[in-house]
Amino acid sequence: MESRIDRIKKQLHSSSYKLTPQREATVRVLLENEEDHLSAEDVYLLVKEKAPEIGLATVYRTLELLTELKIVDKINFGDGVSRYDLRKEGAAHFHHHLVCIECGAVDEILEDLLGDVEAVVEDKYHFEIKDHRLTFHGICHRCQKKANEEAESSKSHV
Amino acid sequence: MESRIDRIKKQLHSSSYKLTPQREATVRVLLENEEDHLSAEDVYLLVKEKAPEIGLATVYRTLELLTELKIVDKINFGDGVSRYDLRKEGAAHFHHHLVCIECGAVDEILEDLLGDVEAVVEDKYHFEIKDHRLTFHGICHRCQKKANEEAESSKSHV
DNA sequence: ATTGGTGCAAACAATTTGCAGTTAG
DNA sequence: CTAACTGCAAATTGTTTGCACCAAT
């Protein structure tokens, strides 16, 4: 069976790019940390553990390349840093994000909730949608639970 | 009748901030360019036309302050620049954006299309939504029209 | 007087680029 | 072999900060 790396290699080759060891190491780090939303610096530090000779500029260049090929998506949650998120295979659309304003955690919503909304945008606004970004800011379920527990315990101590 | 500036002035005062001439000039620029999505630099250049002695740092500080007070929203369309967008008065939620990947234009959708989606997110993912960001990337109606016309005209020339 | 606000220049942080040397296909 | 790629350091860009001075209560 064909691995995810193999498929990415083909994508590179079909645009006459090479899969160098540095690029492979970078992609592996992304695969191993699919749940996270790593910044370029984060990726650099993780790659460095396995391939210490790599330079930060190369990581940036690789991430840019992968973004161009739509293998990763570049996202920005409003702090000054770009983060990079592997596209789920076969996903027609970019997934959605839940950013917790308490603890900073970023959760993902993989199902596409925007079908109806996109139909409205295409019809009513005559906009041909190629991609979307949807992020909710609020309180994640963990912080809600924590807040409830604290309210409980302080009540019992009064 | 109370002007928009007056109301903003009150908001500042109620948090014990002053409406200095520099801040007023900055707010006026935002009001006069409500349709646009100005970067800090853009705002700075426009303010400078009226009040040449203002410094870029002051503009940054003012925009930060206005963001804090939820008078403007800070957005980021993926180029490395933050843009600032006046909140529509009375709008419970941040409006949506349509970014054209052809011409770079940014159009706004003022109606809130996310009601149903937010209900799902709150119920199914137990996430308490405080705000959202929704941006579509694609081809705006103007560029679609242009592309069609060009296709037409080249056809007639064959 | 005291607190908050300003302009300027310097500091910072994230990202990009020039270049001489290296390597995958 | 050769166009693509790399590491490094320097350059660039957007934004923030320190500080001495100014303005409004």
Coordinates of C-alpha atoms (C1' of nucleotides) in Angstrom, one line a residue:
Chain A
M1 CA 0.0 0.0 0.0
E2 CA 1.1 3.5 -0.8
S3 CA 2.1 5.6 2.2
R4 CA 1.2 9.2 2.6
I5 CA 4.8 10.2 2.2
D6 CA 4.9 8.4 -1.2
R7 CA 1.9 10.3 -2.3
I8 CA 3.4 13.6 -1.3
K9 CA 6.6 12.6 -3.1
K10 CA 4.6 12.1 -6.3
Q11 CA 2.9 15.5 -5.9
L12 CA 6.3 17.1 -5.6
H13 CA 7.7 15.3 -8.6
S14 CA 4.7 16.1 -10.8
S15 CA 5.6 19.7 -10.3
S16 CA 9.3 18.9 -10.8
Y17 CA 10.3 19.4 -7.2
K18 CA 12.6 17.1 -5.4
L19 CA 11.9 15.2 -2.2
T20 CA 15.2 16.1 -0.4
P21 CA 16.0 14.6 3.1
Q22 CA 15.2 18.0 4.6
R23 CA 11.8 18.1 3.0
E24 CA 11.0 14.6 3.9
A25 CA 12.0 15.3 7.6
T26 CA 9.7 18.3 7.6
V27 CA 6.8 16.4 6.2
R28 CA 7.3 13.6 8.7
V29 CA 7.2 16.1 11.6
L30 CA 3.9 17.4 10.2
L31 CA 2.5 13.9 9.9
E32 CA 3.6 13.0 13.4
N33 CA 2.0 16.2 14.8
E34 CA -1.2 16.3 12.8
E35 CA -3.3 17.3 15.7
D36 CA -1.2 20.4 16.5
H37 CA -1.0 23.7 14.8
L38 CA 2.7 24.2 14.5
S39 CA 4.4 27.4 13.7
A40 CA 7.5 27.5 11.4
E41 CA 9.7 27.7 14.5
D42 CA 7.9 24.8 16.1
V43 CA 8.5 22.7 13.0
Y44 CA 12.1 23.8 12.8
L45 CA 12.8 22.7 16.4
L46 CA 11.1 19.3 15.9
V47 CA 12.9 18.7 12.6
K48 CA 16.2 19.7 14.2
E49 CA 15.9 16.8 16.7
K50 CA 16.2 14.4 13.8
A51 CA 18.2 16.4 11.4
P52 CA 20.2 18.9 13.3
E53 CA 21.9 20.4 10.3
I54 CA 18.7 21.9 8.8
G55 CA 18.3 25.6 8.6
L56 CA 15.2 27.6 9.5
A57 CA 15.1 29.2 6.1
T58 CA 14.8 25.7 4.5
V59 CA 11.8 25.0 6.8
Y60 CA 10.2 28.2 5.7
R61 CA 10.8 27.4 2.1
T62 CA 9.5 23.9 2.5
L63 CA 6.3 25.0 4.2
E64 CA 5.8 27.6 1.5
L65 CA 6.1 25.0 -1.1
L66 CA 3.8 22.6 0.6
T67 CA 1.2 25.4 1.0
E68 CA 1.5 26.1 -2.7
L69 CA 0.8 22.5 -3.5
K70 CA -2.1 22.5 -1.1
I71 CA -0.6 19.8 1.0
V72 CA -0.7 22.0 4.0
D73 CA -2.8 25.1 4.9
K74 CA -1.3 28.2 6.3
I75 CA -3.5 29.6 9.1
N76 CA -3.3 32.6 11.3
F77 CA -5.1 32.8 14.6
G78 CA -4.4 36.5 15.2
D79 CA -1.2 36.3 17.2
G80 CA 1.5 37.3 14.8
V81 CA 2.5 33.8 13.8
S82 CA 1.6 31.6 10.8
R83 CA 0.7 28.1 11.6
Y84 CA 0.7 25.1 9.3
D85 CA -1.9 22.4 9.2
L86 CA -1.8 19.3 7.1
R87 CA -4.8 19.0 4.8
K88 CA -6.8 15.9 5.6
E89 CA -6.6 13.6 2.6
G90 CA -9.6 13.8 0.4
A91 CA -11.1 16.7 2.2
A92 CA -12.6 19.0 -0.3
H93 CA -12.5 21.9 2.1
F94 CA -10.4 23.2 4.8
H95 CA -11.6 22.2 8.3
H96 CA -12.8 24.6 10.9
H97 CA -11.2 25.6 14.2
L98 CA -12.2 26.3 17.7
V99 CA -9.8 28.6 19.5
C100 CA -10.1 28.8 23.3
I101 CA -9.6 32.3 24.6
E102 CA -8.9 30.9 28.1
C103 CA -6.3 28.3 27.5
G104 CA -5.3 28.9 23.9
A105 CA -6.1 25.3 22.8
V106 CA -7.1 24.9 19.2
D107 CA -9.6 22.1 18.4
E108 CA -10.7 21.0 15.0
I109 CA -14.0 20.4 13.4
L110 CA -13.5 18.0 10.6
E111 CA -17.1 17.8 9.2
D112 CA -18.0 20.5 6.8
L113 CA -20.7 22.7 8.4
L114 CA -20.8 25.3 5.7
G115 CA -22.7 23.6 2.8
D116 CA -25.8 25.7 3.2
V117 CA -24.0 28.9 3.8
E118 CA -21.8 28.4 0.8
A119 CA -24.9 27.9 -1.4
V120 CA -26.2 31.2 -0.2
V121 CA -22.9 33.0 -0.9
E122 CA -22.6 31.6 -4.4
D123 CA -26.2 32.4 -5.3
K124 CA -26.9 35.6 -3.6
Y125 CA -23.5 37.2 -3.7
H126 CA -22.3 35.6 -7.0
F127 CA -19.0 34.7 -5.5
E128 CA -17.3 31.5 -6.8
I129 CA -15.9 29.9 -3.6
K130 CA -12.6 28.2 -3.8
D131 CA -11.8 27.9 -0.1
H132 CA -12.9 29.1 3.2
R133 CA -11.6 29.9 6.7
L134 CA -13.9 29.5 9.7
T135 CA -12.7 30.0 13.2
F136 CA -14.7 30.3 16.4
H137 CA -13.3 32.1 19.4
G138 CA -14.7 31.2 22.8
I139 CA -14.5 28.8 25.7
C140 CA -13.5 25.2 25.1
H141 CA -15.4 22.4 26.8
R142 CA -12.4 21.7 29.2
C143 CA -12.3 25.3 30.5
Q144 CA -16.1 25.3 30.9
K145 CA -15.8 22.2 33.0
K146 CA -13.0 23.6 35.0
A147 CA -14.9 26.9 35.7
N148 CA -18.0 24.9 36.8
E149 CA -15.9 22.8 39.2
E150 CA -14.3 25.8 40.7
A151 CA -17.7 27.4 41.2
E152 CA -18.9 24.3 42.9
S153 CA -16.0 23.9 45.2
S154 CA -16.0 27.6 46.3
K155 CA -19.7 27.3 47.0
S156 CA -19.1 24.4 49.4
H157 CA -16.4 26.3 51.2
V158 CA -18.4 29.3 52.1
Chain B
M1 CA -28.7 63.7 17.1
E2 CA -25.7 62.0 18.4
S3 CA -22.9 61.3 16.0
R4 CA -20.9 58.2 15.7
I5 CA -17.8 60.0 16.9
D6 CA -19.7 61.2 20.0
R7 CA -20.7 57.6 20.8
I8 CA -17.1 56.4 20.5
K9 CA -16.0 59.3 22.7
K10 CA -18.3 58.1 25.4
Q11 CA -17.1 54.6 25.1
L12 CA -13.6 55.8 25.6
H13 CA -14.5 58.0 28.5
S14 CA -16.4 55.2 30.2
S15 CA -13.2 53.3 30.3
S16 CA -11.3 56.4 31.3
Y17 CA -9.5 57.0 28.1
K18 CA -9.4 60.3 26.4
L19 CA -10.4 61.2 22.9
T20 CA -7.2 63.1 21.9
P21 CA -7.0 64.9 18.5
Q22 CA -4.8 62.0 17.2
R23 CA -7.3 59.4 18.2
E24 CA -10.2 61.5 16.8
A25 CA -8.3 61.8 13.5
T26 CA -7.7 58.1 13.4
V27 CA -11.3 57.3 14.1
R28 CA -12.4 59.7 11.4
V29 CA -10.2 58.0 8.8
L30 CA -11.7 54.7 9.8
L31 CA -15.2 56.1 9.4
E32 CA -14.4 57.7 6.0
N33 CA -13.0 54.4 4.7
E34 CA -15.5 52.0 6.2
E35 CA -15.7 50.0 3.1
D36 CA -11.9 49.3 3.0
H37 CA -9.8 47.1 5.1
L38 CA -7.0 49.3 6.0
S39 CA -3.7 48.2 7.5
A40 CA -2.0 50.2 10.2
E41 CA 0.3 51.7 7.6
D42 CA -2.7 52.7 5.4
V43 CA -4.4 54.4 8.3
Y44 CA -1.2 56.2 9.2
L45 CA -0.7 57.6 5.7
L46 CA -4.3 58.8 5.6
V47 CA -4.2 60.3 9.1
K48 CA -1.0 62.0 8.1
E49 CA -2.7 64.0 5.4
K50 CA -4.8 65.7 8.0
A51 CA -2.5 65.7 11.0
P52 CA 1.1 65.4 9.6
E53 CA 2.7 65.4 13.1
I54 CA 1.2 62.0 14.1
G55 CA 3.5 59.1 14.6
L56 CA 3.0 55.5 13.4
A57 CA 3.3 54.2 17.0
T58 CA 0.4 56.3 18.0
V59 CA -1.7 54.8 15.2
Y60 CA -0.8 51.4 16.4
R61 CA -1.6 52.2 20.0
T62 CA -4.9 53.7 19.0
L63 CA -5.9 50.8 16.8
E64 CA -5.0 48.4 19.6
L65 CA -7.1 50.4 22.0
L66 CA -10.1 50.5 19.6
T67 CA -9.8 46.8 19.2
E68 CA -9.8 46.3 22.9
L69 CA -13.0 48.3 23.2
K70 CA -14.5 46.3 20.3
I71 CA -15.0 49.4 18.2
V72 CA -12.9 47.9 15.5
D73 CA -12.0 44.3 14.6
K74 CA -8.5 43.2 13.8
I75 CA -8.4 40.8 10.9
N76 CA -5.8 39.0 9.0
F77 CA -6.3 37.7 5.4
G78 CA -3.1 35.7 5.3
D79 CA -0.7 38.2 4.0
G80 CA 1.5 39.2 6.9
V81 CA -0.5 42.4 7.6
S82 CA -3.2 43.1 10.2
R83 CA -6.2 45.0 8.9
Y84 CA -8.7 47.0 10.9
D85 CA -12.4 47.0 10.3
L86 CA -15.0 49.2 12.1
R87 CA -17.7 47.1 13.7
K88 CA -21.1 47.9 12.3
E89 CA -23.2 49.5 15.0
G90 CA -25.5 47.1 16.8
A91 CA -24.0 44.1 15.0
A92 CA -23.9 41.3 17.5
H93 CA -21.4 39.4 15.4
F94 CA -18.4 40.1 13.2
H95 CA -19.4 40.2 9.6
H96 CA -18.0 37.9 7.0
H97 CA -15.6 38.5 4.2
L98 CA -15.2 37.5 0.5
V99 CA -11.6 37.7 -0.6
C100 CA -11.0 37.6 -4.4
I101 CA -7.9 35.6 -5.3
E102 CA -7.8 37.3 -8.7
C103 CA -8.0 41.0 -7.9
G104 CA -7.5 41.0 -4.2
A105 CA -10.8 42.9 -3.5
V106 CA -12.4 42.2 -0.2
D107 CA -16.2 42.4 0.0
E108 CA -18.3 42.1 3.1
I109 CA -21.4 40.1 4.0
L110 CA -23.2 42.0 6.7
E111 CA -26.0 39.5 7.4
D112 CA -25.1 36.7 9.8
L113 CA -25.2 33.4 8.0
L114 CA -23.8 31.3 10.9
G115 CA -26.8 31.0 13.2
D116 CA -27.5 27.4 12.5
V117 CA -23.8 26.5 12.4
E118 CA -23.2 28.1 15.7
A119 CA -26.0 26.1 17.3
V120 CA -24.3 22.9 16.1
V121 CA -21.0 24.0 17.4
E122 CA -22.4 24.9 20.8
D123 CA -24.4 21.7 21.2
K124 CA -22.3 19.1 19.6
Y125 CA -18.9 20.3 20.4
H126 CA -19.8 22.0 23.8
F127 CA -17.9 25.1 22.8
E128 CA -19.2 28.4 24.1
I129 CA -18.8 30.8 21.2
K130 CA -17.8 34.4 21.8
D131 CA -16.9 35.5 18.3
H132 CA -16.2 34.1 14.9
R133 CA -14.2 34.7 11.8
L134 CA -15.5 33.6 8.4
T135 CA -13.7 34.3 5.2
F136 CA -14.3 32.9 1.8
H137 CA -11.6 32.8 -0.8
G138 CA -12.6 32.7 -4.5
I139 CA -13.5 34.7 -7.5
C140 CA -15.6 37.9 -7.0
H141 CA -18.5 38.7 -9.3
R142 CA -16.5 41.4 -11.1
C143 CA -13.7 39.0 -12.0
Q144 CA -16.2 36.4 -13.1
K145 CA -17.9 38.9 -15.4
K146 CA -14.5 40.0 -16.8
A147 CA -13.5 36.4 -17.5
N148 CA -16.7 35.7 -19.3
E149 CA -16.4 38.8 -21.5
E150 CA -12.9 37.8 -22.4
A151 CA -14.0 34.3 -23.3
E152 CA -16.7 35.8 -25.5
S153 CA -14.6 38.2 -27.3
S154 CA -11.8 35.7 -28.0
K155 CA -14.4 33.4 -29.4
S156 CA -15.6 35.9 -31.9
H157 CA -12.1 36.6 -33.0
V158 CA -11.3 33.0 -33.9
Chain C
dA1 C1' 0.8 67.5 40.6
dT2 C1' -0.4 63.5 38.5
dT3 C1' -2.0 60.5 35.1
dG4 C1' -2.4 59.4 30.6
dG5 C1' -0.9 60.3 25.9
dT6 C1' 2.6 61.5 22.2
dG7 C1' 6.6 61.3 18.9
dC8 C1' 10.8 59.5 18.0
dA9 C1' 14.2 56.2 17.6
dA10 C1' 15.7 51.9 18.9
dA11 C1' 14.3 47.1 19.7
dC12 C1' 12.0 43.0 18.4
dA13 C1' 10.1 39.0 16.0
dA14 C1' 8.7 36.6 12.0
dT15 C1' 9.9 35.9 7.6
dT16 C1' 12.6 36.5 3.2
dT17 C1' 16.6 36.9 0.4
dG18 C1' 21.5 36.7 -1.7
dC19 C1' 25.0 33.8 -2.4
dA20 C1' 28.5 30.2 -2.6
dG21 C1' 28.5 25.5 -2.2
dT22 C1' 25.8 20.7 -2.5
dT23 C1' 22.8 17.2 -4.4
dA24 C1' 18.8 14.6 -6.4
dG25 C1' 17.1 13.0 -10.5
Chain D
dC1 C1' 25.5 17.0 -15.6
dT2 C1' 22.6 20.6 -14.1
dA3 C1' 18.6 22.8 -12.4
dA4 C1' 17.0 22.5 -8.0
dC5 C1' 18.1 22.9 -3.3
dT6 C1' 20.7 24.0 1.0
dG7 C1' 22.7 26.6 5.1
dC8 C1' 24.1 30.7 6.7
dA9 C1' 24.0 35.5 7.6
dA10 C1' 22.3 39.7 6.4
dA11 C1' 18.2 42.2 5.0
dT12 C1' 13.3 43.3 5.3
dT13 C1' 8.9 44.0 7.2
dG14 C1' 5.3 44.6 10.6
dT15 C1' 4.8 45.8 15.2
dT16 C1' 6.2 47.0 20.0
dT17 C1' 8.7 49.5 23.6
dG18 C1' 11.6 53.0 26.3
dC19 C1' 11.9 57.4 27.3
dA20 C1' 11.7 62.3 27.7
dC21 C1' 8.3 65.6 26.9
dC22 C1' 3.4 67.4 26.7
dA23 C1' -1.7 67.9 27.8
dA24 C1' -5.8 67.6 30.5
dT25 C1' -7.8 67.1 34.7

